[in-house]
Tab-separated table of C-alpha atoms and ligand atoms in Angstrom:
chain	number	residue	atom	x	y	z
A	249	MET	CA	-15.908	-20.863	-0.383
A	250	THR	CA	-14.598	-24.401	-1.783
A	251	GLU	CA	-11.496	-25.170	-4.600
A	252	LYS	CA	-14.428	-26.669	-6.449
A	253	THR	CA	-17.736	-27.840	-4.885
A	254	SER	CA	-16.672	-31.502	-5.744
A	255	VAL	CA	-13.312	-31.355	-3.839
A	256	PRO	CA	-13.721	-31.102	-0.078
A	257	ALA	CA	-11.303	-28.709	1.133
A	258	SER	CA	-9.442	-30.745	3.213
A	259	ARG	CA	-7.866	-32.831	-0.151
A	260	ALA	CA	-7.571	-29.372	-2.067
A	261	PRO	CA	-3.846	-29.496	-3.352
A	262	ASP	CA	-3.217	-26.593	-1.399
A	263	ALA	CA	-4.496	-27.810	1.404
A	264	ALA	CA	-1.752	-27.717	3.434
A	265	ALA	CA	-0.037	-24.531	2.131
A	266	ARG	CA	-3.346	-22.549	3.131
A	267	SER	CA	-3.086	-24.201	6.949
A	268	ALA	CA	0.657	-22.943	6.881
A	269	PHE	CA	-0.639	-19.501	5.671
A	270	ALA	CA	-3.166	-19.192	8.542
A	271	ALA	CA	-0.335	-19.894	10.847
A	272	ALA	CA	1.524	-17.811	9.607
A	273	LEU	CA	-0.572	-14.654	8.726
A	274	ALA	CA	-1.631	-14.579	12.442
A	275	ARG	CA	1.916	-14.023	14.084
A	276	GLU	CA	2.047	-11.010	11.245
A	277	PRO	CA	3.350	-7.063	13.240
A	278	GLY	CA	-0.488	-5.890	14.107
A	279	VAL	CA	-3.075	-8.897	13.223
A	280	HIS	CA	-4.648	-10.015	15.991
A	281	ASP	CA	-8.304	-11.588	15.086
A	282	PRO	CA	-8.507	-14.916	14.181
A	283	VAL	CA	-12.029	-14.335	12.721
A	284	VAL	CA	-10.162	-11.890	10.040
A	285	VAL	CA	-7.639	-14.478	9.814
A	286	ALA	CA	-10.074	-17.555	9.292
A	287	ALA	CA	-11.493	-16.023	5.936
A	288	LEU	CA	-8.576	-14.579	4.035
A	289	ALA	CA	-7.715	-18.533	5.187
A	290	ARG	CA	-11.154	-19.962	3.467
A	291	VAL	CA	-10.874	-17.939	0.355
A	292	PRO	CA	-8.605	-20.506	-2.437
A	293	ARG	CA	-6.134	-17.591	-3.699
A	294	ARG	CA	-4.642	-20.399	-5.702
A	295	LEU	CA	-7.387	-20.224	-7.632
A	296	LEU	CA	-7.337	-16.221	-7.851
A	297	MET	CA	-3.885	-16.088	-9.051
A	298	PRO	CA	-2.912	-19.292	-10.891
A	299	ARG	CA	-0.335	-17.615	-12.838
A	300	LEU	CA	2.600	-15.535	-10.808
A	301	PHE	CA	5.439	-13.141	-10.579
A	302	ALA	CA	8.721	-14.643	-8.706
A	303	PRO	CA	11.014	-12.745	-7.753
A	304	VAL	CA	13.975	-13.777	-9.511
A	305	SER	CA	16.249	-12.342	-6.728
A	306	SER	CA	16.013	-10.529	-3.610
A	307	GLU	CA	17.866	-7.147	-4.875
A	308	ARG	CA	15.895	-3.828	-4.174
A	309	PRO	CA	13.141	-2.624	-5.755
A	310	LEU	CA	12.220	-5.927	-7.233
A	311	ARG	CA	12.584	-5.459	-11.125
A	312	ARG	CA	13.289	-10.154	-12.131
A	313	TRP	CA	10.865	-12.278	-12.275
A	314	ARG	CA	9.954	-15.568	-13.469
A	315	LEU	CA	6.486	-16.041	-14.521
A	316	VAL	CA	5.114	-19.803	-13.310
A	317	ASP	CA	1.991	-21.226	-13.658
A	318	PHE	CA	0.561	-23.557	-11.003
A	319	ALA	CA	0.117	-26.164	-13.627
A	320	ASP	CA	3.752	-27.031	-13.901
A	321	GLU	CA	5.329	-25.778	-10.998
A	322	PRO	CA	2.735	-26.376	-7.971
A	323	GLU	CA	5.440	-26.000	-5.255
A	324	GLN	CA	7.080	-22.936	-6.520
A	325	HIS	CA	3.559	-21.372	-7.116
A	326	LEU	CA	2.051	-22.333	-3.665
A	327	ALA	CA	5.094	-20.734	-1.391
A	328	VAL	CA	4.636	-17.160	-3.522
A	329	CYS	CA	0.816	-17.480	-3.721
A	330	TYR	CA	0.719	-18.430	0.453
A	331	GLY	CA	3.963	-16.207	1.298
A	332	MET	CA	3.705	-13.115	3.186
A	333	ASP	CA	4.796	-11.046	0.617
A	334	GLN	CA	2.830	-8.796	-2.202
A	335	VAL	CA	2.272	-11.488	-5.358
A	336	VAL	CA	2.658	-9.907	-8.774
A	337	VAL	CA	-0.033	-10.661	-11.278
A	338	GLN	CA	0.883	-7.639	-13.850
A	339	LEU	CA	3.839	-6.197	-15.251
A	340	ASP	CA	4.047	-2.966	-16.647
A	341	CYS	CA	-0.008	-2.827	-17.005
A	342	ARG	CA	0.671	-5.938	-19.572
A	343	PRO	CA	-1.548	-8.375	-19.185
A	344	PRO	CA	0.469	-11.621	-18.929
A	345	GLY	CA	-1.435	-14.190	-20.598
A	346	PRO	CA	0.672	-14.304	-23.540
A	347	LEU	CA	3.502	-14.721	-22.151
A	348	LEU	CA	5.731	-18.029	-21.440
A	349	ALA	CA	5.824	-19.477	-17.982
A	350	GLY	CA	8.852	-20.482	-16.757
A	351	ARG	CA	10.359	-17.729	-18.854
A	352	GLU	CA	12.166	-14.195	-17.312
A	353	TYR	CA	10.797	-10.670	-17.311
A	354	VAL	CA	12.092	-7.748	-16.282
A	355	GLY	CA	9.449	-5.464	-15.314
A	356	VAL	CA	7.972	-2.952	-13.080
A	357	PRO	CA	5.180	-4.889	-10.579
A	358	THR	CA	1.009	-3.087	-11.853
A	359	GLY	CA	-1.121	-5.430	-10.337
A	360	GLN	CA	-0.269	-7.293	-7.098
A	361	SER	CA	-2.365	-9.263	-4.106
A	362	SER	CA	-0.894	-7.199	-1.649
A	363	GLY	CA	1.307	-8.708	1.849
A	364	ALA	CA	-0.710	-10.855	3.154
A	365	GLY	CA	-0.357	-9.085	6.677
A	366	LEU	CA	-1.731	-5.633	5.198
A	367	LEU	CA	-4.603	-7.302	4.259
A	368	ALA	CA	-5.510	-9.343	7.134
A	369	VAL	CA	-5.277	-5.332	8.994
A	370	THR	CA	-7.138	-3.542	6.646
A	371	LEU	CA	-9.991	-6.268	7.564
A	372	GLN	CA	-9.180	-5.625	11.052
A	373	ASP	CA	-9.070	-1.433	10.690
A	374	ILE	CA	-12.497	-1.474	8.910
A	375	SER	CA	-14.098	-3.870	11.265
A	376	LEU	CA	-16.520	-5.794	9.243
A	377	GLY	CA	-19.542	-7.274	10.372
A	378	PRO	CA	-22.361	-9.517	9.256
A	379	GLY	CA	-24.326	-7.253	6.733
A	380	ASP	CA	-21.807	-4.185	6.264
A	381	ARG	CA	-21.848	-2.968	2.668
A	382	PHE	CA	-18.078	-3.109	1.705
A	383	LEU	CA	-16.551	-1.098	-1.204
A	384	GLU	CA	-12.652	-1.923	-2.609
A	385	ILE	CA	-11.614	0.956	-4.541
A	386	GLY	CA	-8.554	-1.006	-6.955
A	387	ALA	CA	-9.311	-4.598	-6.034
A	388	CYS	CA	-6.763	-6.322	-9.064
A	389	THR	CA	-7.598	-9.859	-8.068
A	390	GLY	CA	-10.779	-9.573	-5.928
A	391	TYR	CA	-8.838	-11.635	-2.649
A	392	LEU	CA	-9.674	-9.541	-0.383
A	393	SER	CA	-13.397	-8.315	-1.530
A	394	ALA	CA	-13.466	-12.299	-1.472
A	395	ALA	CA	-12.658	-12.477	1.665
A	396	ALA	CA	-14.520	-9.232	3.008
A	397	ALA	CA	-17.590	-10.750	1.819
A	398	GLU	CA	-17.321	-13.775	3.613
A	399	LEU	CA	-17.229	-11.980	6.575
A	400	THR	CA	-20.084	-10.105	5.592
A	401	GLY	CA	-22.157	-12.712	4.075
A	402	ARG	CA	-23.408	-10.197	1.646
A	403	GLN	CA	-22.174	-9.212	-1.720
A	404	ALA	CA	-19.104	-6.875	-1.405
A	405	THR	CA	-17.985	-3.930	-4.677
A	406	GLY	CA	-15.137	-4.278	-6.086
A	407	VAL	CA	-13.925	-1.309	-8.428
A	408	GLU	CA	-10.358	-1.845	-10.525
A	409	ILE	CA	-9.388	0.690	-13.262
A	410	ASP	CA	-7.041	-1.964	-15.260
A	411	ARG	CA	-9.598	-3.446	-17.838
A	412	GLU	CA	-7.777	-7.082	-18.504
A	413	LEU	CA	-7.075	-7.513	-14.405
A	414	VAL	CA	-10.591	-7.631	-14.507
A	415	ARG	CA	-11.303	-9.724	-17.468
A	416	ASP	CA	-9.356	-12.291	-15.351
A	417	ALA	CA	-10.581	-11.720	-12.291
A	418	VAL	CA	-14.663	-11.589	-12.878
A	419	PRO	CA	-14.760	-15.668	-14.222
A	420	ARG	CA	-11.937	-16.750	-11.071
A	421	LEU	CA	-14.409	-14.863	-8.015
A	422	ALA	CA	-17.373	-17.084	-9.820
A	423	ALA	CA	-15.184	-20.056	-9.959
A	424	ILE	CA	-14.538	-20.055	-6.642
A	425	GLY	CA	-18.203	-19.058	-5.580
A	426	ALA	CA	-17.141	-15.692	-4.097
A	427	ASN	CA	-19.878	-13.340	-3.733
A	428	VAL	CA	-18.229	-9.705	-5.142
A	429	ARG	CA	-19.442	-7.512	-7.891
A	430	LEU	CA	-16.063	-6.808	-9.607
A	431	MET	CA	-16.382	-3.746	-12.353
A	432	VAL	CA	-13.583	-1.806	-13.764
A	433	ARG	CA	-13.584	2.235	-12.995
A	434	ASP	CA	-11.066	4.538	-12.055
A	435	GLY	CA	-11.678	5.093	-8.392
A	436	LEU	CA	-10.459	8.363	-8.140
A	437	ARG	CA	-12.870	9.763	-10.263
A	438	GLY	CA	-16.525	7.747	-9.109
A	439	LEU	CA	-17.452	4.846	-7.780
A	440	PRO	CA	-20.880	2.816	-8.064
A	441	GLU	CA	-23.915	3.793	-6.873
A	442	GLY	CA	-24.950	3.338	-3.036
A	443	GLU	CA	-24.000	4.290	-0.005
A	444	TRP	CA	-21.182	1.628	1.814
A	445	ASP	CA	-20.349	0.647	5.373
A	446	ALA	CA	-16.915	0.025	5.138
A	447	ILE	CA	-14.499	1.237	2.457
A	448	ALA	CA	-11.131	0.020	1.580
A	449	GLY	CA	-8.366	2.192	-0.437
A	450	SER	CA	-6.395	-0.185	-2.169
A	451	PHE	CA	-3.755	1.710	-3.305
A	452	ALA	CA	-2.306	4.671	-2.435
A	453	VAL	CA	-4.114	8.527	-2.316
A	454	ARG	CA	-2.569	12.304	-2.248
A	455	ARG	CA	-5.293	13.054	-0.378
A	456	ILE	CA	-8.772	11.010	0.617
A	457	PRO	CA	-11.040	11.821	-2.542
A	458	ALA	CA	-14.563	13.364	-1.088
A	459	THR	CA	-16.459	11.114	-3.311
A	460	TRP	CA	-15.041	8.350	-0.993
A	461	LEU	CA	-15.932	10.575	1.892
A	462	HIS	CA	-19.526	11.479	0.618
A	463	ARG	CA	-20.159	7.568	-0.077
A	464	LEU	CA	-19.480	6.233	3.589
A	465	THR	CA	-22.718	6.271	5.754
A	466	PRO	CA	-22.869	7.126	8.961
A	467	GLY	CA	-21.394	4.284	11.453
A	468	GLY	CA	-19.496	4.265	7.704
A	469	ARG	CA	-15.539	3.243	8.423
A	470	LEU	CA	-12.731	4.072	6.102
A	471	ARG	CA	-9.091	2.889	5.640
A	472	THR	CA	-6.715	4.063	2.719
A	473	THR	CA	-2.834	4.222	2.352
A	474	LEU	CA	-2.054	8.201	2.149
A	475	THR	CA	1.462	9.026	0.358
A	476	THR	CA	3.466	12.061	-0.478
A	477	GLY	CA	4.839	10.603	-3.372
A	478	ALA	CA	8.323	9.050	-1.012
A	479	PRO	CA	9.021	5.199	-0.612
A	480	GLY	CA	8.559	4.565	2.698
A	481	TRP	CA	6.684	7.346	3.714
A	482	HIS	CA	2.881	6.672	3.701
A	483	ALA	CA	0.819	6.762	6.546
A	484	THR	CA	-2.518	4.684	7.098
A	485	ALA	CA	-5.500	7.240	7.278
A	486	LEU	CA	-9.200	6.119	8.996
A	487	VAL	CA	-11.701	7.578	8.641
A	488	HIS	CA	-15.027	7.235	11.027
A	489	ARG	CA	-18.750	9.314	10.038
A	490	ASP	CA	-20.463	9.327	13.156
A	491	GLU	CA	-24.339	8.879	13.544
A	492	ALA	CA	-25.120	12.503	13.193
A	493	GLY	CA	-22.539	12.293	9.670
A	494	ALA	CA	-20.071	14.184	11.475
A	495	LEU	CA	-15.770	12.996	9.697
A	496	SER	CA	-12.965	12.314	12.411
A	497	GLY	CA	-10.517	10.191	11.416
A	498	ARG	CA	-6.288	9.500	13.211
A	499	LEU	CA	-3.285	9.224	10.031
A	500	ALA	CA	-0.459	6.250	11.392
A	501	GLY	CA	2.985	6.623	9.805
A	502	GLU	CA	3.870	2.504	8.501
A	503	LEU	CA	7.113	1.308	6.637
A	504	TRP	CA	4.451	0.046	4.353
A	505	GLY	CA	2.024	0.238	2.925
A	506	HIS	CA	-0.554	0.178	-0.974
A	507	VAL	CA	1.131	1.431	-3.927
A	508	PRO	CA	-0.380	4.035	-5.415
A	509	ASP	CA	-2.148	5.008	-8.115
A	510	ARG	CA	-1.727	5.270	-11.602
A	511	VAL	CA	-1.348	8.551	-12.538
A	512	GLY	CA	0.308	9.464	-9.232
A	513	GLY	CA	2.613	7.077	-9.056
A	514	TRP	CA	6.360	7.707	-7.121
A	515	ILE	CA	8.322	11.015	-6.854
A	516	PRO	CA	11.030	11.300	-9.403
A	517	LEU	CA	15.081	10.510	-8.396
A	518	THR	CA	16.914	13.591	-10.208
A	519	ASN	CA	19.995	12.992	-11.160
A	520	ALA	CA	23.439	12.541	-8.578
A	521	PRO	CA	24.939	16.672	-7.379
A	522	VAL	CA	27.729	17.270	-8.874
A	523	GLY	CA	30.712	19.370	-6.950
A	524	THR	CA	31.553	18.998	-3.182
A	525	GLY	CA	28.201	20.180	-1.634
A	526	ARG	CA	28.006	22.013	1.782
A	527	SER	CA	28.791	20.443	4.717
A	528	ARG	CA	27.997	21.476	8.296
A	529	SER	CA	29.351	18.513	11.241
A	530	ALA	CA	27.315	17.653	14.250
A	531	VAL	CA	24.271	17.207	12.178
A	532	LEU	CA	20.632	15.414	13.569
A	533	VAL	CA	21.089	11.541	13.752
A	534	PRO	CA	18.999	10.576	10.781
A	535	PRO	CA	15.544	8.825	13.119
A	536	ALA	CA	15.161	5.230	12.000
A	537	PRO	CA	12.471	4.550	9.668
A	538	VAL	CA	11.119	2.702	12.289
A	539	GLU	CA	10.359	6.672	13.881
A	540	ARG	CA	7.281	6.184	11.688
A	541	GLY	CA	5.470	9.438	12.697
A	542	PHE	CA	8.703	11.506	12.532
A	543	TRP	CA	9.411	10.347	8.539
A	544	ALA	CA	5.860	11.085	8.098
A	545	ALA	CA	5.536	14.604	9.084
A	546	LEU	CA	8.532	15.340	7.224
A	547	GLY	CA	6.839	13.518	3.369
A	548	HIS	CA	3.710	15.770	4.172
A	549	THR	CA	5.371	18.519	5.592
A	550	LEU	CA	8.240	19.379	2.675
A	551	PRO	CA	6.328	18.023	-0.365
A	552	GLY	CA	8.067	16.952	-3.517
A	553	VAL	CA	11.311	15.367	-0.647
A	554	ARG	CA	12.180	11.928	-0.533
A	555	ARG	CA	14.333	9.159	0.826
A	556	HIS	CA	16.896	7.676	-1.796
A	557	TRP	CA	16.742	4.179	-0.367
A	558	ASP	CA	19.577	3.452	-2.491
A	559	ALA	CA	21.546	6.074	-3.988
A	560	PRO	CA	24.904	5.131	-5.791
A	561	GLY	CA	28.014	5.715	-3.593
A	562	PHE	CA	25.558	6.776	-0.788
A	563	ASP	CA	25.575	3.329	1.407
A	564	ASP	CA	26.048	4.742	4.729
A	565	GLU	CA	24.059	7.365	4.534
A	566	VAL	CA	20.880	9.282	4.530
A	567	VAL	CA	20.124	10.672	1.927
A	568	LEU	CA	17.054	13.119	0.841
A	569	ALA	CA	16.392	14.460	-2.904
A	570	ALA	CA	13.764	16.777	-4.084
A	571	ALA	CA	12.007	17.565	-7.029
A	572	ASP	CA	14.053	20.521	-7.661
A	573	GLY	CA	17.540	18.926	-7.869
A	574	SER	CA	18.716	19.620	-4.065
A	575	TRP	CA	20.138	16.663	-2.082
A	576	ALA	CA	20.932	15.639	1.351
A	577	ALA	CA	23.542	13.174	2.069
A	578	VAL	CA	23.356	12.928	6.036
A	579	ALA	CA	25.864	10.897	8.215
A	580	GLN	CA	24.014	7.433	10.488
A	581	ASP	CA	26.092	9.165	13.866
A	582	GLY	CA	24.690	12.477	13.127
A	583	THR	CA	28.869	13.340	12.155
A	584	ARG	CA	28.262	15.086	8.827
A	585	ALA	CA	25.775	16.201	6.413
A	586	VAL	CA	26.706	17.646	2.772
A	587	GLU	CA	24.216	19.523	1.180
A	588	TRP	CA	23.501	20.891	-2.858
A	589	GLY	CA	21.317	21.796	-4.366
A	590	PRO	CA	18.732	25.520	-3.816
A	591	ARG	CA	17.502	23.736	-0.348
A	592	ASN	CA	19.684	22.676	2.392
A	593	LEU	CA	17.006	19.585	3.288
A	594	TRP	CA	18.758	18.766	6.443
A	595	ARG	CA	18.263	21.516	7.811
A	596	GLU	CA	14.581	21.552	6.334
A	597	ALA	CA	14.449	18.292	8.386
A	598	GLU	CA	15.844	18.948	11.712
A	599	GLU	CA	13.224	21.796	11.626
A	600	ILE	CA	10.059	19.098	11.446
A	601	HIS	CA	12.444	17.129	14.014
A	602	ALA	CA	11.939	19.746	16.563
A	603	ARG	CA	9.070	20.858	15.878
A	604	TRP	CA	7.830	17.310	16.022
A	605	THR	CA	9.674	17.014	19.180
A	606	ALA	CA	7.877	19.824	20.768
A	607	ALA	CA	4.518	18.139	20.036
A	608	GLY	CA	5.544	14.734	21.710
A	609	ARG	CA	6.653	12.728	19.161
A	610	PRO	CA	3.564	11.447	17.704
A	611	VAL	CA	3.449	8.486	16.362
A	612	GLU	CA	-0.196	9.252	15.432
A	613	TYR	CA	-2.146	12.258	14.000
A	614	ARG	CA	-5.291	13.280	14.585
A	615	LEU	CA	-7.875	13.809	10.998
A	616	GLU	CA	-9.863	16.919	11.095
A	617	PHE	CA	-12.909	17.665	7.962
A	618	SER	CA	-14.429	20.607	7.911
A	619	ASP	CA	-15.288	22.543	4.897
A	620	GLY	CA	-13.944	19.896	2.469
A	621	VAL	CA	-10.336	20.750	4.219
A	622	GLN	CA	-8.268	17.917	5.650
A	623	ARG	CA	-5.976	19.098	8.399
A	624	ALA	CA	-3.573	16.348	9.861
A	625	VAL	CA	-2.641	17.216	13.689
A	626	GLY	CA	-0.167	16.297	16.273
A	627	GLY	CA	-0.151	17.875	19.042
A	628	PRO	CA	0.987	22.540	19.019
A	629	GLY	CA	2.931	23.373	16.576
A	630	LEU	CA	2.472	20.627	14.657
A	631	SER	CA	-0.375	19.978	12.006
A	632	TRP	CA	-0.168	20.586	7.827
A	633	GLU	CA	-3.226	20.533	5.643
A	634	ILE	CA	-3.660	16.661	3.212
A	635	ALA	CA	-2.822	18.665	0.108
A	636	ALA	CA	-3.410	16.771	-3.304
A	637	THR	CA	0.112	17.726	-4.418
J	1121	SAM	C1	-2.611	-3.647	-4.158
J	1121	SAM	S1	-3.237	-3.068	-6.162
J	1121	SAM	C2	-4.886	-4.132	-5.067
J	1121	SAM	C3	-4.715	-5.772	-4.699
J	1121	SAM	C4	-5.998	-6.882	-4.121
J	1121	SAM	N1	-6.318	-6.037	-2.488
J	1121	SAM	C5	-5.973	-7.903	-3.701
J	1121	SAM	O1	-5.671	-8.531	-2.743
J	1121	SAM	O2	-5.417	-8.854	-4.867
J	1121	SAM	C6	-4.443	-1.620	-6.142
J	1121	SAM	C7	-5.159	-1.933	-7.419
J	1121	SAM	O3	-4.910	-0.596	-7.371
J	1121	SAM	C8	-5.477	-0.663	-8.710
J	1121	SAM	N2	-5.169	0.725	-9.167
J	1121	SAM	C9	-4.613	1.640	-9.327
J	1121	SAM	N3	-4.657	3.104	-9.770
J	1121	SAM	C10	-6.074	3.097	-9.301
J	1121	SAM	C11	-7.517	3.375	-9.473
J	1121	SAM	N4	-7.926	5.276	-9.737
J	1121	SAM	N5	-8.910	3.254	-9.849
J	1121	SAM	C12	-9.363	1.689	-9.383
J	1121	SAM	N6	-7.505	0.875	-9.210
J	1121	SAM	C13	-7.348	1.301	-9.355
J	1121	SAM	C14	-4.359	-1.282	-9.364
J	1121	SAM	O4	-4.385	-1.779	-10.668
J	1121	SAM	C15	-3.798	-2.654	-8.288
J	1121	SAM	O5	-4.782	-3.696	-9.322
């Protein structure tokens, strides 16, 4: 795949940035397959996202952006485009076309090419081989699909709910010679005809849609992010259909994953509690975020509960919040927990922790599929049905 048929890859304006990208990507956690790295680096990413939103500050959540056009600011553009973070191409579902390059904008990303490490791990997990029929659900710029087509040597298919994103992406994919068919479709409501050897869900779902599973051919692999709507408590579902047609899989807690689908979104935060709350001392020390197996189990077994990552006034505490207004603020060293509202959220978390510990502190869960029910099983006393909350 070349930048333009007349420009040798080594002389393309992004040649140096692309080779630095490949080197950095190979060092990302979990990335181990040089064939996958090479496929991602071969796709001239900058031509798929000639205008992008660069974060103005690193304060999270990222909300302030500057629209950077390669034509005006090539160095700044390449630094973001070939960095390891997600590359934002759309804010608040608005097409970026009429916006002025160089200006600052405030908004929530609604179209982004995911972090390069996540894309590489995705391609590794679904182990694409020559001739595989690949489907991406939530394809955005088509970058992952273009790399998948490189790996399979066959046309890849992507579906994307946003008409504007597809309108922008289709001619760009054609211009770089990517063998990708991109179509506008709500991937939660139906998929293009056909069976697929590999499916990548590029947005997070509450439960794996039955149609995704039905369309997986014997021997097929599916990867998607599962979320309960709680930011930071993602889980990756990897599913395999064996030659006899039976489904099995695993669910692994993750720190990072895809953003939720456009309708599901995150669990909304409730207002800070008033009053002094109910205080307890010597409580469970909040497990670090890297205890991903615990936090994934907590999210699923306490649906509607999320962590408030930057609750004003609670800088030194871990804060949990639930939709009914219940809050818990827990000292990092476990010396004290304060709970407000109808539920004792940290008490509930301690019970889940006891069950998780008794089950052997799993990082991963077995996924079982039977009669339309999806279950995660972590060991004795720790399993749950994955429900479409
Ligand atoms: C993280 S982006 C995918 C990035 C892509 N892998 C790339 O490299 O450019 C997720 C995309 O999923 C799309 N999406 C969200 N909900 C969807 C749905 N129900 N059906 C199809 N696409 C959806 C969003 O519009 C967004 O463009």
